[in-house]
Amino acid sequence: MPDTQTLTADGTRSGDDTCLRILSKSDLAGIDITLADVVATVEGAYRTLHAGQSENPRKLTVKPQDEHSVAYAMLGRDGSRNVVAIKTSYKHGLNVGREEQHYYTTLTLYDDVTGLPVAMMDCSRIGSLRTPAVSALLARECAAPSARSALVIGTGTQGRLALPFLLTTLPDLDRLMVFGTHAEGIAAVREQLRVHYPDRDVEIVTDIRAAAADADVIVATAGGHTPAAVEAGWLKPGALSILVGHGLAPSTLHQADRVIATSEAQMNVTGTDMADADGKLPAVDAEFPPVVAGITAGRLSATEKIFAYNSGLVVTDIALGHRFGQLALTQGLGSEVPLWR
């Protein structure tokens, strides 16, 4: 099928408005992008949001009563790129093992200058990069100045790139630890670390309490069936705990000296498993966009224990998805579908 839509020099689209370019997982897999580029793209999205140039409404959630699945829809607009997008995520099999689960996520981008669709793409690689990049930014802004050790809990999609991204923003880390229960996941963590930092290795820990007590930064990315549940009392003064998935007990949130969230509204939607006995979450001391922008301090003292909640903001998906879309389109990747013809 001929290419009826092109990417102009300023990043806008021109061409046939009856077609939509589809970018598959395999289309996006071969695109090279450095970790530093990903971090910079995500950071820029936060800065644009804080400046009031972007819009990131609260996500919509649908979950059946037996909680065997969950679906999210997120709509947003990136003001620096003039792009409107919607992301959908659907996960089925929350009550079964990882190998039996199904997960699908897509991102559809529209050019708000020309009014034309940019692309619809699989969003799995974007999410696998965006989330650890956000954790790395949280660590850069909220870790104690003397931070030298990091513990990653979980070896799934989010855990495998957590350490390389942490080293991108905190290059002085000299002890890298991982706790996982899947041999193939642990091997993948090691492989990803060697790809990006071939001179570094990771320490596999089995005593989660001792590892947590030694860690300056903890990133919890595990699935819901993890045996790990780090308690606040295990943490050293000045520790930063970042929650992405599971692996931290609610006490790390409720007993924290300072709570940072990428979005308090989203934490109140997706963080209910961290609620106290009364079903309540504590108030957030600061949201992350003004921290990235330098308006609000991430850390107030070297000894305070900080809890950071990393929930995805669609503006970061839009920014990174748009970058992938540009790279894919300039390489002629994807296929045109006459969706509106």
XYZ file of C-alpha atoms in Angstrom:
341
model
C 0.000 0.000 0.000
C 1.486 3.412 -0.918
C 2.471 5.837 1.809
C -0.294 8.456 1.763
C 0.866 10.276 4.890
C 4.258 11.876 5.451
C 6.073 13.497 8.326
C 7.069 17.120 7.694
C 10.196 18.842 9.009
C 8.397 20.315 12.017
C 6.967 16.957 13.048
C 3.426 17.497 11.744
C 1.584 15.166 9.380
C 0.351 15.804 5.886
C -1.555 13.607 3.453
C -4.627 11.415 3.279
C -6.942 11.807 6.271
C -8.776 8.566 5.533
C -5.870 6.308 6.515
C -4.244 5.394 9.798
C -0.674 4.159 10.074
C -0.370 1.101 12.312
C 2.936 0.498 14.094
C 3.244 -3.010 15.467
C 5.390 -4.310 18.300
C 7.908 -5.606 15.763
C 7.970 -2.243 13.950
C 8.951 -0.473 17.160
C 11.300 -3.171 18.461
C 14.096 -2.346 16.051
C 14.157 1.396 16.667
C 17.285 2.503 18.515
C 16.901 5.064 21.273
C 19.295 5.711 24.135
C 18.261 5.629 27.777
C 19.380 9.248 28.119
C 17.059 10.226 25.247
C 14.152 8.453 26.912
C 14.831 10.194 30.232
C 15.087 13.590 28.534
C 11.855 13.027 26.596
C 9.955 11.993 29.728
C 11.408 14.853 31.751
C 10.353 17.311 29.054
C 6.792 15.991 29.228
C 6.684 16.654 32.977
C 8.044 20.170 32.527
C 5.501 20.952 29.828
C 2.698 19.646 32.031
C 3.839 21.765 34.975
C 4.001 24.822 32.707
C 0.301 24.363 31.959
C 0.887 23.619 28.282
C -0.332 20.013 28.436
C -3.441 18.312 29.761
C -3.483 15.020 31.649
C -6.999 14.165 32.915
C -7.546 11.447 35.464
C -7.564 7.941 34.007
C -10.738 5.899 33.697
C -10.774 2.418 35.170
C -13.023 -0.587 34.597
C -12.737 -3.726 36.727
C -15.235 -6.596 37.134
C -16.412 -7.571 40.601
C -14.238 -10.679 40.751
C -11.233 -8.564 39.658
C -10.028 -11.051 37.052
C -9.196 -8.165 34.710
C -8.614 -4.430 34.674
C -8.818 -1.846 31.896
C -7.655 1.763 31.747
C -8.254 4.615 29.308
C -6.151 7.774 29.353
C -6.678 10.850 27.183
C -4.192 13.697 27.016
C -2.669 16.522 25.016
C 0.999 17.439 24.664
C 1.245 21.194 24.173
C 4.883 21.254 23.134
C 4.294 18.744 20.338
C 0.693 19.761 19.562
C -0.415 16.155 19.774
C -3.621 14.671 21.174
C -3.612 11.001 22.105
C -5.498 8.263 23.864
C -3.924 5.234 25.508
C -5.800 2.067 26.397
C -4.575 -0.781 28.579
C -6.293 -4.091 29.235
C -4.949 -6.894 31.430
C -6.765 -10.211 31.790
C -5.927 -12.969 34.245
C -5.059 -11.071 37.408
C -6.169 -14.122 39.370
C -3.831 -16.573 37.594
C -0.118 -16.973 36.970
C 1.903 -14.659 34.737
C 2.127 -17.214 31.923
C -1.677 -17.324 31.655
C -2.221 -13.572 31.602
C -3.061 -11.441 28.577
C -2.037 -7.795 28.312
C -2.721 -5.365 25.481
C -1.975 -1.670 25.341
C -2.198 0.808 22.456
C -1.533 4.490 21.861
C -3.284 6.504 19.140
C -1.807 9.902 18.226
C -3.434 12.795 16.381
C -1.657 15.880 15.057
C -3.392 18.931 16.532
C -1.889 21.271 13.908
C -3.034 19.503 10.756
C -5.909 17.590 12.338
C -4.596 14.333 10.876
C -3.942 11.025 12.625
C -0.258 10.337 13.239
C -0.305 6.644 14.120
C -1.770 3.899 16.241
C 0.904 1.810 17.907
C 1.502 -0.992 20.311
C 2.433 0.740 23.559
C 4.244 -2.067 25.356
C 7.786 -0.935 24.529
C 6.893 2.674 25.269
C 5.591 1.670 28.690
C 8.583 -0.575 29.371
C 10.850 2.436 28.810
C 8.721 5.243 30.196
C 8.070 3.728 33.626
C 11.696 2.983 34.622
C 12.669 6.379 33.216
C 10.193 8.005 35.618
C 11.592 5.943 38.502
C 15.073 7.105 37.544
C 13.937 10.728 37.546
C 12.275 10.221 40.942
C 15.549 8.782 42.206
C 17.550 11.690 40.811
C 15.315 14.232 42.526
C 14.480 12.391 45.770
C 17.364 10.079 46.672
C 19.713 11.138 49.474
C 22.853 12.903 48.204
C 24.981 10.039 49.527
C 22.937 7.289 47.821
C 25.182 4.491 46.595
C 23.038 1.328 46.733
C 19.862 0.317 44.930
C 17.498 -2.625 45.282
C 15.018 -3.605 42.572
C 12.166 -5.895 43.616
C 10.756 -7.862 40.704
C 12.202 -9.066 37.407
C 9.286 -8.588 35.031
C 8.997 -6.013 32.261
C 9.501 -3.036 34.572
C 12.226 -4.624 36.672
C 14.502 -5.515 33.788
C 15.420 -1.960 32.830
C 15.157 -0.406 36.280
C 18.864 -0.623 37.095
C 20.165 0.664 33.727
C 17.858 3.672 34.009
C 18.886 4.276 37.637
C 22.536 4.303 36.568
C 21.643 6.824 33.864
C 20.487 9.377 36.445
C 22.538 8.194 39.449
C 25.892 7.114 37.973
C 27.544 6.956 41.420
C 25.535 3.907 42.487
C 28.086 1.198 43.309
C 25.927 -1.603 44.727
C 23.122 -2.987 42.600
C 20.752 -5.588 44.041
C 17.738 -7.443 42.719
C 15.182 -9.672 44.413
C 13.194 -11.976 42.170
C 11.527 -15.359 42.158
C 11.778 -16.224 38.439
C 15.086 -17.523 37.103
C 14.397 -16.283 33.585
C 13.570 -12.837 34.926
C 16.789 -12.656 36.924
C 18.723 -13.681 33.813
C 16.955 -10.948 31.835
C 17.861 -8.334 34.461
C 21.523 -9.312 34.167
C 21.331 -9.291 30.376
C 19.821 -5.804 30.193
C 22.398 -4.453 32.614
C 25.236 -5.875 30.484
C 23.721 -4.401 27.319
C 23.730 -0.864 28.707
C 26.508 -1.078 31.310
C 28.764 -4.005 30.350
C 31.201 -3.338 33.192
C 28.544 -3.650 35.889
C 26.890 -6.655 37.509
C 23.960 -7.156 39.832
C 23.861 -8.925 43.179
C 21.022 -11.435 43.506
C 19.580 -11.226 47.032
C 17.347 -13.698 48.821
C 17.068 -11.989 52.216
C 14.727 -9.143 51.301
C 14.783 -7.626 54.793
C 18.584 -7.394 54.925
C 18.762 -6.051 51.368
C 16.132 -3.400 52.058
C 17.997 -2.327 55.187
C 21.128 -1.728 53.087
C 19.441 0.030 50.159
C 19.434 3.786 49.649
C 16.942 3.436 46.777
C 14.305 0.706 46.457
C 12.244 0.309 43.298
C 9.359 -2.148 43.738
C 8.165 -3.447 40.374
C 6.987 -6.958 41.258
C 3.668 -8.541 40.362
C 0.831 -9.073 42.797
C 1.967 -12.579 43.771
C 5.393 -11.508 45.038
C 6.365 -12.696 48.539
C 8.209 -9.405 49.073
C 6.586 -6.807 51.330
C 9.205 -4.386 52.620
C 8.143 -2.740 55.881
C 8.926 0.834 56.917
C 10.836 -0.352 59.967
C 13.361 -2.148 57.770
C 14.461 1.003 55.969
C 17.559 3.016 56.781
C 17.387 6.791 57.439
C 17.291 8.659 54.149
C 15.935 5.712 52.150
C 13.815 6.344 49.069
C 11.114 3.778 48.254
C 9.566 3.952 44.782
C 6.419 1.925 44.151
C 5.681 0.871 40.576
C 3.913 -2.446 41.120
C 4.185 -4.495 44.295
C 6.850 -5.297 46.871
C 6.356 -2.557 49.472
C 4.090 -2.896 52.497
C 1.603 -0.066 53.199
C 3.716 1.026 56.177
C 6.349 2.424 53.806
C 3.732 4.899 52.624
C 1.943 5.643 55.885
C 5.106 6.021 57.961
C 7.093 7.966 55.377
C 8.441 11.383 56.319
C 7.552 12.666 52.854
C 5.259 11.359 50.098
C 5.773 12.203 46.437
C 3.417 11.085 43.658
C 3.527 11.536 39.930
C -0.199 12.240 40.347
C -2.124 12.237 43.605
C -5.414 11.683 41.751
C -4.047 8.602 40.026
C -2.545 7.285 43.254
C -6.005 7.476 44.786
C -7.342 5.383 41.879
C -4.626 2.762 41.429
C -2.966 2.729 44.853
C -5.882 1.456 46.929
C -3.955 -1.691 47.891
C -1.731 0.610 49.979
C -4.670 1.996 51.999
C -4.756 1.725 55.784
C -7.265 -0.279 57.855
C -9.851 2.452 57.298
C -9.354 2.322 53.534
C -7.553 5.690 53.425
C -4.363 6.905 51.783
C -2.297 9.730 53.275
C -2.121 13.105 51.587
C 0.703 13.675 49.145
C 3.326 16.230 50.166
C 4.246 17.060 46.578
C 3.421 15.979 43.061
C 6.330 15.235 40.785
C 5.901 17.715 37.873
C 6.799 20.783 40.013
C 9.678 18.801 41.523
C 11.115 18.122 38.049
C 10.571 21.778 37.164
C 12.620 22.855 40.179
C 9.713 24.625 41.879
C 9.287 22.136 44.733
C 12.061 20.242 46.510
C 11.992 16.491 46.194
C 13.905 15.944 49.431
C 14.013 18.297 52.431
C 16.687 16.526 54.496
C 19.296 13.800 54.065
C 17.709 11.534 56.671
C 14.002 11.630 55.849
C 12.422 8.460 54.492
C 10.604 9.225 51.256
C 7.872 7.202 49.577
C 7.345 7.898 45.865
C 4.390 6.595 43.874
C 5.106 6.091 40.186
C 1.851 5.924 38.231
C 1.876 6.493 34.503
C 0.857 9.887 33.177
C -0.377 9.735 29.621
C 1.573 12.893 28.684
C 4.775 10.893 29.133
C 3.415 8.133 26.885
C 2.439 10.765 24.320
C 5.886 12.352 24.315
C 7.728 9.061 24.002
C 5.181 7.603 21.585
C 5.449 10.665 19.360
C 9.235 10.297 19.309
C 8.935 6.642 18.350
C 6.321 7.561 15.765
C 8.636 10.111 14.155
C 11.513 7.633 14.028
C 9.276 4.905 12.621
C 7.736 7.116 9.968
C 11.083 8.448 8.749
C 12.205 4.822 8.370
C 9.042 3.888 6.489
C 7.899 1.439 9.157
C 4.298 0.405 9.692
C 1.360 -0.129 7.401
C -1.452 2.135 6.220
C -5.023 1.060 6.953
C -7.886 2.870 5.119
C -9.861 3.058 8.357
C -12.056 6.005 7.393
C -12.374 5.311 3.683
